XYZ file of C-alpha atoms in Angstrom:
124
model
C -0.948 11.740 14.093
C 1.605 9.621 12.143
C 4.952 11.149 11.207
C 7.067 10.383 8.302
C 10.717 9.525 8.277
C 13.367 12.230 7.856
C 17.009 11.790 6.775
C 19.756 13.175 9.054
C 23.374 13.620 8.338
C 23.433 15.226 4.920
C 26.185 17.782 5.050
C 24.748 20.173 2.400
C 21.866 21.793 4.177
C 20.184 22.901 0.959
C 20.109 19.217 -0.266
C 18.945 18.055 3.176
C 16.052 20.436 3.097
C 14.937 19.271 -0.422
C 15.426 15.570 0.457
C 13.214 15.942 3.514
C 10.737 18.186 1.618
C 10.247 15.329 -1.012
C 9.736 12.767 1.760
C 7.193 14.920 3.562
C 5.478 15.915 0.316
C 5.165 12.207 -0.792
C 3.935 10.638 2.541
C 0.748 12.009 3.921
C 0.746 12.653 7.599
C -3.072 12.104 8.202
C -4.364 8.636 8.782
C -7.116 6.610 7.392
C -8.592 6.226 10.896
C -9.340 9.873 10.997
C -11.644 9.537 7.925
C -13.898 6.786 9.342
C -17.177 8.209 10.746
C -18.330 5.216 12.775
C -16.562 5.901 16.207
C -18.414 2.957 17.860
C -16.212 0.417 16.263
C -12.821 -0.619 17.762
C -10.262 0.194 15.136
C -6.541 -0.447 15.098
C -4.268 1.190 12.759
C -0.556 0.350 12.221
C 1.863 2.248 9.982
C 5.558 1.180 9.535
C 8.232 2.525 7.306
C 10.954 0.419 5.704
C 13.984 2.144 4.562
C 16.420 0.271 2.353
C 19.778 1.495 1.004
C 19.909 0.513 -2.699
C 23.431 1.557 -3.376
C 24.885 4.493 -5.151
C 23.336 7.108 -2.890
C 19.761 5.743 -3.428
C 17.332 4.878 -0.729
C 13.924 3.390 -0.884
C 11.305 4.296 1.627
C 8.177 2.193 1.843
C 5.139 3.043 3.858
C 3.084 -0.100 5.077
C -0.265 0.979 6.255
C -2.780 -1.531 7.853
C -6.199 -0.707 9.288
C -8.302 -3.384 11.019
C -11.768 -3.280 12.734
C -12.272 -5.230 16.001
C -8.685 -6.542 15.620
C -9.822 -9.197 13.022
C -11.541 -7.624 9.994
C -9.089 -6.051 7.619
C -10.244 -2.843 6.216
C -7.301 -1.412 4.516
C -3.878 -2.689 3.601
C -1.493 -0.513 1.494
C 2.124 -0.147 0.691
C 3.708 2.520 -1.431
C 7.042 4.013 -1.561
C 9.565 6.495 -2.879
C 13.001 5.954 -4.401
C 15.331 8.837 -3.628
C 18.846 9.914 -4.412
C 19.787 11.538 -1.159
C 22.915 13.301 -2.506
C 21.120 15.037 -5.355
C 17.480 15.192 -3.893
C 16.253 13.458 -6.962
C 13.089 11.122 -6.907
C 13.367 8.125 -9.113
C 10.447 6.391 -10.898
C 10.745 2.627 -11.165
C 11.718 2.907 -14.842
C 14.623 5.030 -13.907
C 16.234 2.182 -11.930
C 16.406 -0.293 -14.794
C 18.071 -0.461 -18.056
C 16.105 0.683 -21.152
C 14.359 -2.666 -21.794
C 14.492 -3.744 -17.996
C 11.246 -2.108 -17.134
C 9.294 -3.974 -19.853
C 10.855 -7.246 -18.766
C 9.973 -6.538 -15.083
C 6.397 -5.696 -16.032
C 6.104 -8.988 -18.015
C 7.404 -11.009 -15.066
C 4.940 -9.356 -12.573
C 2.070 -9.925 -15.026
C 2.887 -13.503 -15.452
C 3.033 -13.985 -11.685
C -0.158 -12.276 -11.047
C -1.896 -14.307 -13.816
C -0.495 -17.548 -12.346
C -1.747 -16.478 -8.890
C -5.222 -15.982 -10.472
C -5.236 -19.358 -12.005
C -4.244 -18.234 -15.416
C -7.580 -16.593 -15.898
C -6.706 -13.070 -16.587
C -7.135 -11.549 -19.999
C -4.911 -8.772 -21.146
C-alpha cells in the first residue's frame, strides 16, 4: 500500500477537507506492482513525492514512480503531479500558471528541446 501526502495546518476545516480530497482523488493509492501477474520475479517498487511551494498559496505535488525487475531492468518510470492552491482548494492546470501567451511559448521550448534530443528528426 502506498499512501499519498496530506496537507496539515489549514485553519479552515472545510478547505482542508477539500484540499486533501483533491490530493487523494488525484493520486491513486494502488501500486503497479499489484498489477503484475508473474510473482516469480524479484520486483522493486519506489514511490516518492516531491512537494514544492510555488508562492502565492500554490503548491506542486509530484509523484515519482519507479518499478524495476531483478533490481536492474526498468519496467516503469513515471512522474505526474498536481498544482494546487491550498487556501482556496483550487486545482490549477499548467496553462493557469502562465500569462495568456506563456503556455504556447513554453510548449514551443519543450518541443524544440525534445526534437533536439531526438537528433532533429521529429516531424510535427
